[in-house]
Short mmCIF file of C-alpha atoms in Angstrom, two decimals:
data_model
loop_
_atom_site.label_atom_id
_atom_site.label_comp_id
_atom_site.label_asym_id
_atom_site.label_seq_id
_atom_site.Cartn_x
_atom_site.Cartn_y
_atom_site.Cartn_z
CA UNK A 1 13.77 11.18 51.99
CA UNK A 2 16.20 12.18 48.97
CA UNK A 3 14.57 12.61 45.63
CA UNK A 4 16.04 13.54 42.23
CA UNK A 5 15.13 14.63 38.83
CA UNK A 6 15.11 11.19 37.63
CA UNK A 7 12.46 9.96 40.82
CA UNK A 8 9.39 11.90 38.91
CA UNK A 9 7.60 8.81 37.90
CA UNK A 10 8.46 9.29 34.53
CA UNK A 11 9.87 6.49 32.81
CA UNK A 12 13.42 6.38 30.71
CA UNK A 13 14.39 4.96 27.52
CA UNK A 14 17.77 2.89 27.17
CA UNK A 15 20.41 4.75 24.71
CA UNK A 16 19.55 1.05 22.76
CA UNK A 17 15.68 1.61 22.69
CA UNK A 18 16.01 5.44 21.92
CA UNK A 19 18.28 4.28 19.11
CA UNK A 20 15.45 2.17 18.00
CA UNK A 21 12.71 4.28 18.22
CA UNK A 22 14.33 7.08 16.50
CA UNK A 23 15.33 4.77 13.61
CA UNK A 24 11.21 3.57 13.47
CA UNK A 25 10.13 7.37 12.99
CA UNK A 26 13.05 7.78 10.60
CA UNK A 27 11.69 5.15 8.33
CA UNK A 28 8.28 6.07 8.80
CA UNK A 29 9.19 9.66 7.84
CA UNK A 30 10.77 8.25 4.28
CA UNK A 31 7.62 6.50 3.79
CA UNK A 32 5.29 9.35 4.17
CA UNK A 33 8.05 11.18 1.45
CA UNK A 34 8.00 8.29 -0.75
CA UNK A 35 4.10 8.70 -0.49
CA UNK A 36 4.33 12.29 -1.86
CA UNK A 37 6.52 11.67 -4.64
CA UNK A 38 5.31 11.27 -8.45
CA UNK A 39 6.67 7.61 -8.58
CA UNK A 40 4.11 6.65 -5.72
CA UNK A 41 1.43 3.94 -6.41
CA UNK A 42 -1.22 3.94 -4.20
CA UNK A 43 -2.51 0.64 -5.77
CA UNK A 44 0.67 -1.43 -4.87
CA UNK A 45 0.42 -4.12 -2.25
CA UNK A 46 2.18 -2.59 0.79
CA UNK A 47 1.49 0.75 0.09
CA UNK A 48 -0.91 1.05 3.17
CA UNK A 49 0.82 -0.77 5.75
CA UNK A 50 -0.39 -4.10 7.63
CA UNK A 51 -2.20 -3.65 11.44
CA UNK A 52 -1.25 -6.96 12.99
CA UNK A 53 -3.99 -5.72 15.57
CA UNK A 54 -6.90 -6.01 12.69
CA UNK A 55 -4.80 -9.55 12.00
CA UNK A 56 -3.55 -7.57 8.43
CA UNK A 57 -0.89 -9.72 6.45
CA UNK A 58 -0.63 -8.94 2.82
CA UNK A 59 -0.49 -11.15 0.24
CA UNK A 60 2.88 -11.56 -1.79
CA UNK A 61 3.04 -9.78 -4.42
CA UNK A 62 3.26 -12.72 -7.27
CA UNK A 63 0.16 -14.40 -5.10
CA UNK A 64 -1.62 -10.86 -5.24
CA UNK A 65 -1.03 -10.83 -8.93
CA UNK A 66 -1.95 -14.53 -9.50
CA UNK A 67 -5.52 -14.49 -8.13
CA UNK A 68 -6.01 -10.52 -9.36
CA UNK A 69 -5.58 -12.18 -12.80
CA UNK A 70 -7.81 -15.04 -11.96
CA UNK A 71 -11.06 -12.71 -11.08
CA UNK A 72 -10.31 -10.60 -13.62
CA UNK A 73 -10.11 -13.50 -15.99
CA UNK A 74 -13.55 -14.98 -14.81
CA UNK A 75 -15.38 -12.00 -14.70
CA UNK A 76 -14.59 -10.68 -17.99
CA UNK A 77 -14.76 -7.15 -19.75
CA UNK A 78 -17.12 -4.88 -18.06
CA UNK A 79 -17.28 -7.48 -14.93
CA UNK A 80 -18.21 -7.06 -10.99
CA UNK A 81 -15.76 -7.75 -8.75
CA UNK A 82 -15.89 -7.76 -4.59
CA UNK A 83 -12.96 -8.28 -2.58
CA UNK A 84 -14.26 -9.01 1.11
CA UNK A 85 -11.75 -8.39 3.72
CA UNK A 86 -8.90 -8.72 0.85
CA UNK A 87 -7.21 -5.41 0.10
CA UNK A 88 -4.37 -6.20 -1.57
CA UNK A 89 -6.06 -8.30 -3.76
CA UNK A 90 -8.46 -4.72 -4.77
CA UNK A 91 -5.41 -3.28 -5.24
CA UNK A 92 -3.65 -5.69 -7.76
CA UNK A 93 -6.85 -5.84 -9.57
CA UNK A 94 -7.35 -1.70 -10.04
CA UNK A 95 -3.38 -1.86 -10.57
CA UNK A 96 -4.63 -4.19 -13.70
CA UNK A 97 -7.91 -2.36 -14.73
CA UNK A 98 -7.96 0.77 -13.24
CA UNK A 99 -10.89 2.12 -15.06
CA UNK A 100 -12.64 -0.99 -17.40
CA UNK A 101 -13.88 -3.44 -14.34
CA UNK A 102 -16.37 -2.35 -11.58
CA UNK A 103 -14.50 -3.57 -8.17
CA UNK A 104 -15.67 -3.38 -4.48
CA UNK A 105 -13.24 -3.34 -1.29
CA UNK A 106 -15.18 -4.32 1.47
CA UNK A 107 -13.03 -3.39 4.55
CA UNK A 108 -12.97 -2.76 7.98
CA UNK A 109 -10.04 -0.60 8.29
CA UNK A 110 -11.31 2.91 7.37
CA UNK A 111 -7.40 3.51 6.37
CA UNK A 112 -8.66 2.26 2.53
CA UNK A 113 -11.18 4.92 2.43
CA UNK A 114 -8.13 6.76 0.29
CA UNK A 115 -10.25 4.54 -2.48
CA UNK A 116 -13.18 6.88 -2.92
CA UNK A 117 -16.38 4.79 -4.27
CA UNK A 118 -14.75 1.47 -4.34
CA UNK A 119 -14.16 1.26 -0.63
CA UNK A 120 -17.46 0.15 1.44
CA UNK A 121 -16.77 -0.14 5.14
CA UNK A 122 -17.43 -3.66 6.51
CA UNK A 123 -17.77 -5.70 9.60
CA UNK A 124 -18.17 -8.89 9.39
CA UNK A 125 -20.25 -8.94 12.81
CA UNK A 126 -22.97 -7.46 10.88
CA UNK A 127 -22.52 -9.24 7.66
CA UNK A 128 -25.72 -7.64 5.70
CA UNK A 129 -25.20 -4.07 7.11
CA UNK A 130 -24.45 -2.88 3.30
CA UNK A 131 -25.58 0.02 1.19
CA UNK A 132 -28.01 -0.58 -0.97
CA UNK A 133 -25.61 0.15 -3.99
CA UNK A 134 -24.67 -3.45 -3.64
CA UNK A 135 -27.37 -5.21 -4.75
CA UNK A 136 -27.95 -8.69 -4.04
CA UNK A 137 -26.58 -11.27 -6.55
CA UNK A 138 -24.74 -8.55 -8.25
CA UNK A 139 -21.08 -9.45 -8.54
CA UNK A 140 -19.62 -11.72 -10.97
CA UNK A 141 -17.13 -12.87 -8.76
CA UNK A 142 -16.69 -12.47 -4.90
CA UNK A 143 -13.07 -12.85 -3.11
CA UNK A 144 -12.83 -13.18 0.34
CA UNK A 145 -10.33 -13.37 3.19
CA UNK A 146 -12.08 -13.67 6.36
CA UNK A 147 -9.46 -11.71 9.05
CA UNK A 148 -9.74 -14.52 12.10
CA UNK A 149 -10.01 -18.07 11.56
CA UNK A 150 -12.89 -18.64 13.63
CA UNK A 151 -15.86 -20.51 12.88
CA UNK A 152 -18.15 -17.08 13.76
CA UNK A 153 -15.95 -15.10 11.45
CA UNK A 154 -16.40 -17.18 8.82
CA UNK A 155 -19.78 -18.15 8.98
CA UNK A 156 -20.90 -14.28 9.26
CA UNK A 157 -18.49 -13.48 6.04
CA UNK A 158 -20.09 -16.23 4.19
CA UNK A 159 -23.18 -14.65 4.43
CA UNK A 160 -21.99 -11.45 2.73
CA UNK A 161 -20.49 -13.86 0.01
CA UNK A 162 -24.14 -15.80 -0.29
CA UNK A 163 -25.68 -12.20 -0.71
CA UNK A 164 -23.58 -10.33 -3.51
CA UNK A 165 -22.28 -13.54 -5.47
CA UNK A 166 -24.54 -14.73 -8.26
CA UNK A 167 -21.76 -17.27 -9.50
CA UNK A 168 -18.04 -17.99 -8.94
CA UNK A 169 -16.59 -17.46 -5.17
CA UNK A 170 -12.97 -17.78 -4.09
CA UNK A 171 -12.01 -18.36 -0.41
CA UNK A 172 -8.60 -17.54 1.10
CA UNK A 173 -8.20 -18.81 4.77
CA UNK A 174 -6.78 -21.51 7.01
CA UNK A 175 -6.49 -24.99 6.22
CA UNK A 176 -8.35 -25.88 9.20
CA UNK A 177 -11.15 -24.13 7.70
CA UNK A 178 -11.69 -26.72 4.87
CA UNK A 179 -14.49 -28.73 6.22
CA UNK A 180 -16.22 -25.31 7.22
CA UNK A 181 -15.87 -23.89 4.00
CA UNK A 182 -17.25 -27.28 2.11
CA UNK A 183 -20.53 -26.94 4.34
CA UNK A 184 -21.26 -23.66 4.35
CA UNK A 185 -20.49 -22.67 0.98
CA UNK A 186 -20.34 -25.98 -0.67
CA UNK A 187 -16.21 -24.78 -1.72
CA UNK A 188 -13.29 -27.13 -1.82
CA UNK A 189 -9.62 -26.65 -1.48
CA UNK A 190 -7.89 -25.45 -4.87
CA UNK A 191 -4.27 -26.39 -5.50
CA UNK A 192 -2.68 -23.26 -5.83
CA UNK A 193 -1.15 -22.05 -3.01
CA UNK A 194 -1.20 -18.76 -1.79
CA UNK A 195 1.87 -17.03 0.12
CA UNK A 196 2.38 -13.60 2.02
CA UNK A 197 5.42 -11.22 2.87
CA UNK A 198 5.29 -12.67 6.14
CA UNK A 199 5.67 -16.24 7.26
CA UNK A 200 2.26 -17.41 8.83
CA UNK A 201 2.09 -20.10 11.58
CA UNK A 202 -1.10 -21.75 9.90
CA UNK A 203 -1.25 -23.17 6.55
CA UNK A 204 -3.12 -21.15 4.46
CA UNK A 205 -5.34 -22.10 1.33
CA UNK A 206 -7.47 -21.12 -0.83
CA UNK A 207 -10.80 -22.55 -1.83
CA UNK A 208 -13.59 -22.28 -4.73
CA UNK A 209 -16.65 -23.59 -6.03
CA UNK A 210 -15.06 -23.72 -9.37
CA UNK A 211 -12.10 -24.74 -11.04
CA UNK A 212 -9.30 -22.31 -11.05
CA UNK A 213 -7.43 -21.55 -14.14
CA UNK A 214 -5.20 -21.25 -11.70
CA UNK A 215 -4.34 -24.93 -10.63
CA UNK A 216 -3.53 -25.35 -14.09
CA UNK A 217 -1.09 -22.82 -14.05
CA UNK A 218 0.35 -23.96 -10.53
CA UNK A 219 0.73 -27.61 -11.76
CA UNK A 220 2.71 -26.74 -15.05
CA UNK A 221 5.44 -25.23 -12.97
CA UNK A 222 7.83 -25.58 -10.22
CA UNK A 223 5.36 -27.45 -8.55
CA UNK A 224 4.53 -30.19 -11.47
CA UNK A 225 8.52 -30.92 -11.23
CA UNK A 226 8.73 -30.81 -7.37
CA UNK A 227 5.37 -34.09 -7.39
CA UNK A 228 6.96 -35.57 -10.56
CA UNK A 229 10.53 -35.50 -8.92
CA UNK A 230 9.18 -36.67 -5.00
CA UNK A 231 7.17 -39.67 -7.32
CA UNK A 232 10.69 -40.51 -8.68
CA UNK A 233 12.16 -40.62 -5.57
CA UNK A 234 9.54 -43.11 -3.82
CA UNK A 235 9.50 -45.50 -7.40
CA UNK A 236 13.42 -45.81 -6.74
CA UNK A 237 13.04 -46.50 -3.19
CA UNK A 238 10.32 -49.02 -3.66
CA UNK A 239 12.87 -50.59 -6.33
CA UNK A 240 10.07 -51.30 -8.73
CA UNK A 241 12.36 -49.75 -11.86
CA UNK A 242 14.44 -52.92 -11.67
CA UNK A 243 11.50 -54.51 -13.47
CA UNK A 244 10.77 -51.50 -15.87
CA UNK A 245 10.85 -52.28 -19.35
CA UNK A 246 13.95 -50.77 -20.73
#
C-alpha cells in the first residue's frame, strides 16, 4: 500500500483556518500587552474576558455603570455590597469606590481571584458553602446574576441571597424567571432594562424587592419619549383627537 508524509493521522489546517488561527493568537497576544501597560484597568468590564462555557456575557458598559451606581447609592458611605455571580457589576462598583465601600465577588471562575480579598469562590450547587467572613445578614445590598436560567440554579442562588442580605436585593436574569423570582424571593420585575455587549436570545430583566432609583431614571429618558410617542400613535389611530378639545 502507498503511504506519504501527509497519511500520518495527523490532521491539516486550510491556508483559510491557519489564517484564522494565527490572527486569534495575534489578538490575544495584544491583549496580554495591553494588560502590561500603565494605561491598563483591571476594574473595566471586559478586562477578563467572557467563557461562553461558564455561560459568561458581560454587561454593557452604561448597564454596568447604571446598576453599580444604584447599589452604591442604596448602600451608602461605608456600605456592604455582594455581587453573586455578577463580575462586571464588582468591577464597575470598585472602578467607583475603590477603597470607601466593602464589596464581595462571589464567583465561580477562579480567573477573578486577580481580586485578592474581595473575590470568594462560589458554586451555586452548594449555595451556603461560604467562609465564615460573610456573616449572615451582613450586606446592605446583594446583586445577583444567576449563570443558567434554570429553576435549580436559581433556587440554590436565592438561598445565598436569603443568607447575606439583611435588606435590599436586586435580581438580573431571564424574563421567564419572573414568576420564580416573585415566589421565592418575593421580587418583581423593575423597569429598567438591562443590556450586554452581546445580543442574548432571551429577554433579560432585572428584578427587586424595592423600588429602583433606577426606573425613575429609565422613564425620564429615551424610553419616557419612545411610551409617550407609541401612546400618540394608537390615540391617532383610534381617531379619538377629532373630539379633543382644541
Amino acid at each position: 500500500m502507498e503511504g506519504s508524509d501527509d497519511d500520518d493521522g495527523v490532521p491539516q489546517l486550510s491556508s483559510h483556518a491557519l489564517a484564522a488561527l494565527q490572527e486569534f493568537y495575534a489578538e490575544q497576544q495584544q491583549q496580554e500587552t495591553l494588560k502590561l501597560g500603565p494605561e491598563y484597568d483591571k476594574f473595566s468590564v471586559g478586562s477578563v474576558e467572557e467563557d461562553w462555557q461558564l455561560s459568561q456575557f458581560w454587561y454593557s458598559d452604561e448597564t454596568a455603570l447604571s446598576l453599580a451606581k444604584e447599589v452604591i447609592e442604596v448602600c451608602g458611605e461605608n456600605g456592604r455590597i455582594a455581587c453573586i455571580s455578577a463580575p462586571s457589576i464588582y468591577q464597575k462598583v470598585r472602578g467607583l469606590a475603590r477603597e470607601s465601600l466593602h464589596v464581595q465577588l462571589l464567583e465561580y471562575d477562579q480567573r477573578f481571584a486577580i481580586y485578592g480579598d474581595d473575590f470568594v469562590f462560589y458554586d451555586y450547587n452548594e449555595p451556603l458553602k461560604l467562609p465564615e467572613s460573610l456573616e449572615q445578614s451582613s450586606f446592605d445590598i446583594v446583586i445577583a446574576d444567576p449563570p443558567y436560567l434554570s429553576e435549580e440554579c436559581l433556587r440554590n442562588t436565592a438561598q445565598t441571597i436569603k443568607y447575606l442580605s439583611r435588606g435590599k436585593i436586586i435580581l438580573c436574569t431571564g424574563a421567564i424567571m419572573e414568576d420564580l423570582a416573585a415566589q421565592i424571593l418575593g421580587l418583581k420585575i423593575c423597569k429598567f432594562i438591562p443590556k450586554h455587549t452581546r445580543s442574548l436570545a432571551n429577554e433579560f430583566r432585572c428584578y427587586s424587592n424595592y423600588e429602583l432609583t433606577l426606573d425613575s431614571r429609565f422613564l425620564g429618558g429615551k424610553n419616557l419619549q419612545q411610551i409617550l410617542r407609541s401612546h400618540l400613535v394608537n390615540w391617532s389611530r383610534s381617531g379619538s383627537y377629532r373630539n379633543a378639545s382644541l
